CSV table of C-alpha atoms in Angstrom, one decimal:
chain,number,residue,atom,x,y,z
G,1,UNK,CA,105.1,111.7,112.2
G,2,UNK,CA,106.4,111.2,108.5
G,3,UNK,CA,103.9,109.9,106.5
G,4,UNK,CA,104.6,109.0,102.9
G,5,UNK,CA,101.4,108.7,100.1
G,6,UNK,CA,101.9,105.9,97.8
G,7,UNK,CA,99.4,105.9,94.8
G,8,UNK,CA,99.0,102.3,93.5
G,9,UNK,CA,100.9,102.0,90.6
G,10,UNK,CA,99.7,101.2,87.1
G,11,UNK,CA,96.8,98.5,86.8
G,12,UNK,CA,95.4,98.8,83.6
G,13,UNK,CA,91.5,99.2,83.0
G,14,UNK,CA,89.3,99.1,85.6
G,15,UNK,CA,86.5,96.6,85.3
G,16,UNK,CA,82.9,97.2,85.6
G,17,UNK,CA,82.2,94.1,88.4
G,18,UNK,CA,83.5,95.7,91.8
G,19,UNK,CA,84.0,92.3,93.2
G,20,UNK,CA,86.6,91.6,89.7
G,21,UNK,CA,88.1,95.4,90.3
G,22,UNK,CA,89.3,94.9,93.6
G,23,UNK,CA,91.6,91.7,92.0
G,24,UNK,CA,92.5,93.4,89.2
G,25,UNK,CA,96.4,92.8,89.4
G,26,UNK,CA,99.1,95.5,88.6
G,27,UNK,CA,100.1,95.0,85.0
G,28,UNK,CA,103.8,95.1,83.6
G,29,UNK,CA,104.1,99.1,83.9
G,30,UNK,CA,103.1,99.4,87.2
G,31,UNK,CA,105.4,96.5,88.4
G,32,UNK,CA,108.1,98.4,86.7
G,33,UNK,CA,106.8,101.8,88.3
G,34,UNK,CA,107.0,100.0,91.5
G,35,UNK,CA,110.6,99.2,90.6
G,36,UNK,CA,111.7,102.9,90.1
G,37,UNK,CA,109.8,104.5,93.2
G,38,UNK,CA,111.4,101.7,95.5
G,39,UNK,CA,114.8,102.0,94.2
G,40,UNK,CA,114.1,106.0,94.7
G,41,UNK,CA,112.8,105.5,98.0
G,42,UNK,CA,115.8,103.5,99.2
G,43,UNK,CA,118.6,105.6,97.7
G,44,UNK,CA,117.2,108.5,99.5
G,45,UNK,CA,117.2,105.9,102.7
G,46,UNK,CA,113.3,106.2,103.8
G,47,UNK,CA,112.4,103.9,106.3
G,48,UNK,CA,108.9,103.2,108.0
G,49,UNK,CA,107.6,101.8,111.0
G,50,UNK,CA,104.1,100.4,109.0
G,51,UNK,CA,103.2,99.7,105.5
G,52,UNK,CA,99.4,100.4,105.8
G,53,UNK,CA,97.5,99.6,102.5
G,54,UNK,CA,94.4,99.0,101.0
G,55,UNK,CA,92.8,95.5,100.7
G,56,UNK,CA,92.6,95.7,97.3
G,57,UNK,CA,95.2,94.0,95.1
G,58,UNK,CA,96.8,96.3,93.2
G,59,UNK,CA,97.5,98.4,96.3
G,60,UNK,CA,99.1,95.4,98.3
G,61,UNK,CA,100.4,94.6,95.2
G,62,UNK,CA,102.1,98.1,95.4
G,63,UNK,CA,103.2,98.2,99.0
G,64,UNK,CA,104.7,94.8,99.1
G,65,UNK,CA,107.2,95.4,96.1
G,66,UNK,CA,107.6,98.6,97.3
G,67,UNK,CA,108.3,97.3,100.8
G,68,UNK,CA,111.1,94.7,99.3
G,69,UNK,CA,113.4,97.5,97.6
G,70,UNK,CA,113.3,99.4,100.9
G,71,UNK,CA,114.1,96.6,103.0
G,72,UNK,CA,110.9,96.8,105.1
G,73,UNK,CA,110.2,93.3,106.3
G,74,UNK,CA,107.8,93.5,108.8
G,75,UNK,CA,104.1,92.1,108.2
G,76,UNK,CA,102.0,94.3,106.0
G,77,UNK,CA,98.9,96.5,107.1
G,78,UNK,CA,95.7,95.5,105.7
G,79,UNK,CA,93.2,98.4,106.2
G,80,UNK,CA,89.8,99.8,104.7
G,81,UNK,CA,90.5,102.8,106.1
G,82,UNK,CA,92.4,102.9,102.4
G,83,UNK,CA,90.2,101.5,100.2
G,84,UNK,CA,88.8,103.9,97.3
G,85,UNK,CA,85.3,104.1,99.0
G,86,UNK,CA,86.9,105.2,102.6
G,87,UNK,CA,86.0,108.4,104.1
G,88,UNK,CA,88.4,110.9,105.5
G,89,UNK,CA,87.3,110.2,109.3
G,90,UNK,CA,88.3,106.7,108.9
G,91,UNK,CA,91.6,108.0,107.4
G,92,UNK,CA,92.4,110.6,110.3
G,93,UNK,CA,91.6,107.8,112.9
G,94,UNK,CA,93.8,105.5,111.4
G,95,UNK,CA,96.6,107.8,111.5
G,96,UNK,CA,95.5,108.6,114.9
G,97,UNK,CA,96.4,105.2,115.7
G,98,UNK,CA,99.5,105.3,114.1
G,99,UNK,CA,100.8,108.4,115.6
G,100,UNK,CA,103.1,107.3,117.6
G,101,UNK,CA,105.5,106.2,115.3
G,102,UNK,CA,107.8,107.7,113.6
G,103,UNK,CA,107.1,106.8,110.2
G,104,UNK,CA,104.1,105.2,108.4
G,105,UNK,CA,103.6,104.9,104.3
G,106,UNK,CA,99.8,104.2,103.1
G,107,UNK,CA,99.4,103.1,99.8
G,108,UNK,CA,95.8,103.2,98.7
G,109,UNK,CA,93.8,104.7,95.2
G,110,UNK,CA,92.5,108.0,93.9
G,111,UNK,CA,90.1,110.2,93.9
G,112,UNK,CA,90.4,109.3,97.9
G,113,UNK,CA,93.8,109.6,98.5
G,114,UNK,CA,94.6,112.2,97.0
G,115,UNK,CA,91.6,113.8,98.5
G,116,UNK,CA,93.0,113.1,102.1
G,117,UNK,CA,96.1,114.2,101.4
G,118,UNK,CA,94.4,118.0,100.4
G,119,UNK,CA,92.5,118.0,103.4
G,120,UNK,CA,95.6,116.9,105.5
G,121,UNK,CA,97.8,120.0,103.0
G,122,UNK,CA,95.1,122.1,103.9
G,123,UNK,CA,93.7,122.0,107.0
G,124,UNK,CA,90.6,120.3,106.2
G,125,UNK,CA,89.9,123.8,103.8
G,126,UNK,CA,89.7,121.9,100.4
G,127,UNK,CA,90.2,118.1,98.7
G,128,UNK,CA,91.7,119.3,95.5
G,129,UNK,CA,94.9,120.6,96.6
G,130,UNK,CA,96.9,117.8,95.3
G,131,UNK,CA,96.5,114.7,92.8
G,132,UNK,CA,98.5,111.7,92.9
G,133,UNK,CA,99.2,109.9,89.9
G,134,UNK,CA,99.5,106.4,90.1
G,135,UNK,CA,102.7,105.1,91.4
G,136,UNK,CA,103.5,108.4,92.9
G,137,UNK,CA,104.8,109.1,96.3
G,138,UNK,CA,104.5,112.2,98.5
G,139,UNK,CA,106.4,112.9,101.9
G,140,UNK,CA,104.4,114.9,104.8
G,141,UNK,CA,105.1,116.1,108.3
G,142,UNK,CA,102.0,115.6,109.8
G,143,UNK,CA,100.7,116.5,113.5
G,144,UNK,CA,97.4,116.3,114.5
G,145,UNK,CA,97.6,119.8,116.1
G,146,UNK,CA,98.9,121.2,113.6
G,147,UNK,CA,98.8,122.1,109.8
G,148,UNK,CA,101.0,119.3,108.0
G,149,UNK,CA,103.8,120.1,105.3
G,150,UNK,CA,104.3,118.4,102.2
G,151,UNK,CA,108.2,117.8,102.1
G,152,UNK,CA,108.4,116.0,98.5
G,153,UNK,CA,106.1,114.5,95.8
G,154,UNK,CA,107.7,112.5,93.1
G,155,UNK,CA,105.9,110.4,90.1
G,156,UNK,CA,107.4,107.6,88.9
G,157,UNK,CA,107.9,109.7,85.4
G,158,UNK,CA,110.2,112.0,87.0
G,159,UNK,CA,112.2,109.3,89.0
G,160,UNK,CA,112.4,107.5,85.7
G,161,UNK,CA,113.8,110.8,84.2
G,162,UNK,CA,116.5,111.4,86.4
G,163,UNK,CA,117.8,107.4,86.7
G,164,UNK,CA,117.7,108.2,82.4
G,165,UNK,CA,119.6,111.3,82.6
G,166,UNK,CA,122.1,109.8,85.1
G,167,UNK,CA,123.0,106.9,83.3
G,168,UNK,CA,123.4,109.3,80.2
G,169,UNK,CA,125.8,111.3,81.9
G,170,UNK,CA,129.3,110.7,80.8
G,171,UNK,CA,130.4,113.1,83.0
G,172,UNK,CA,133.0,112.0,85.4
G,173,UNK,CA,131.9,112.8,89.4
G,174,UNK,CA,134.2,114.9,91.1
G,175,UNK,CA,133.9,116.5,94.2
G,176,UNK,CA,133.8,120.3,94.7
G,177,UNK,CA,136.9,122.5,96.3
């Protein structure tokens, strides 16, 4: 099964009441980084079966505008298996559910994330073999017999570099002979 890692994107501050953290909204960057990881996601023509996120707001926030540019309309995944105090057993059940399909994306927050997707990288050896920054996306082959491979990790940064460098190109496309 493909499974793609979605940080949440940009969502300013975090605040000190957990009750007002998990509403804290995306702010104007992230909706933009949201933007530029969709419209990347759909030119390279990903498709899911599930959009699994966190409960939290900025992380439903995330996968729903991320969801629109991709042109994945089915109902959105609410699950605490995602949410920044989940453990790594909750995790591996839920993709244990999952596995059947043939592609699932979770979007959820760091340190945890990014700590399940070193132990998945890994083989459960380490936590710290990867960091997501927020807004970024990472694609993995993952089988739960065997070790999983991490195909792709792109930050919204670099997707924004490359739509910037293509629209600056005034070079004419021609194909190769």
């Amino acid at each position: 099964m493909i499974v793609y890692f979605l940080r949440h994107a940009s969502a300013g501050q975090s605040k000190p009441n957990p009750v007002q953290d998990a509403k804290r909204p995306l702010d104007k960057e992230g909706i933009e980084q949201c933007g530029y990881v969709g419209r990347a996601l759909a030119a390279m023509d990903v498709q899911v079966d599930a959009i699994i996120s966190s409960p939290l707001k900025r992380a439903t926030q995330t996968a729903t505008l991320v969801a629109n540019e991709i042109g994945h309309d089915s109902t959105l995944v609410i699950s605490p298996a995602l949410q920044p105090t989940a453990k790594f057993e909750a995790f591996r059940d839920l993709l244990n559910k999952h596995a059947k399909q043939d592609a699932i994306m979770v979007v959820g927050h760091n340190p945890n994330l990014s700590q399940f997707l070193s132990l998945l990288l890994s083989g459960g050896a380490t936590d710290r073999a990867a960091d997501l920054k927020k807004g970024a996306v990472a694609r993995v082959e993952w089988d739960s017999r065997t070790a999983s491979v991490l195909n792709w990790c792109l930050t919204p940064k670099a997707i924004r570099a490359i739509y910037d460098t293509a629209a600056k190109s005034s070079r004419p496309k021609t194909s190769r002979k």
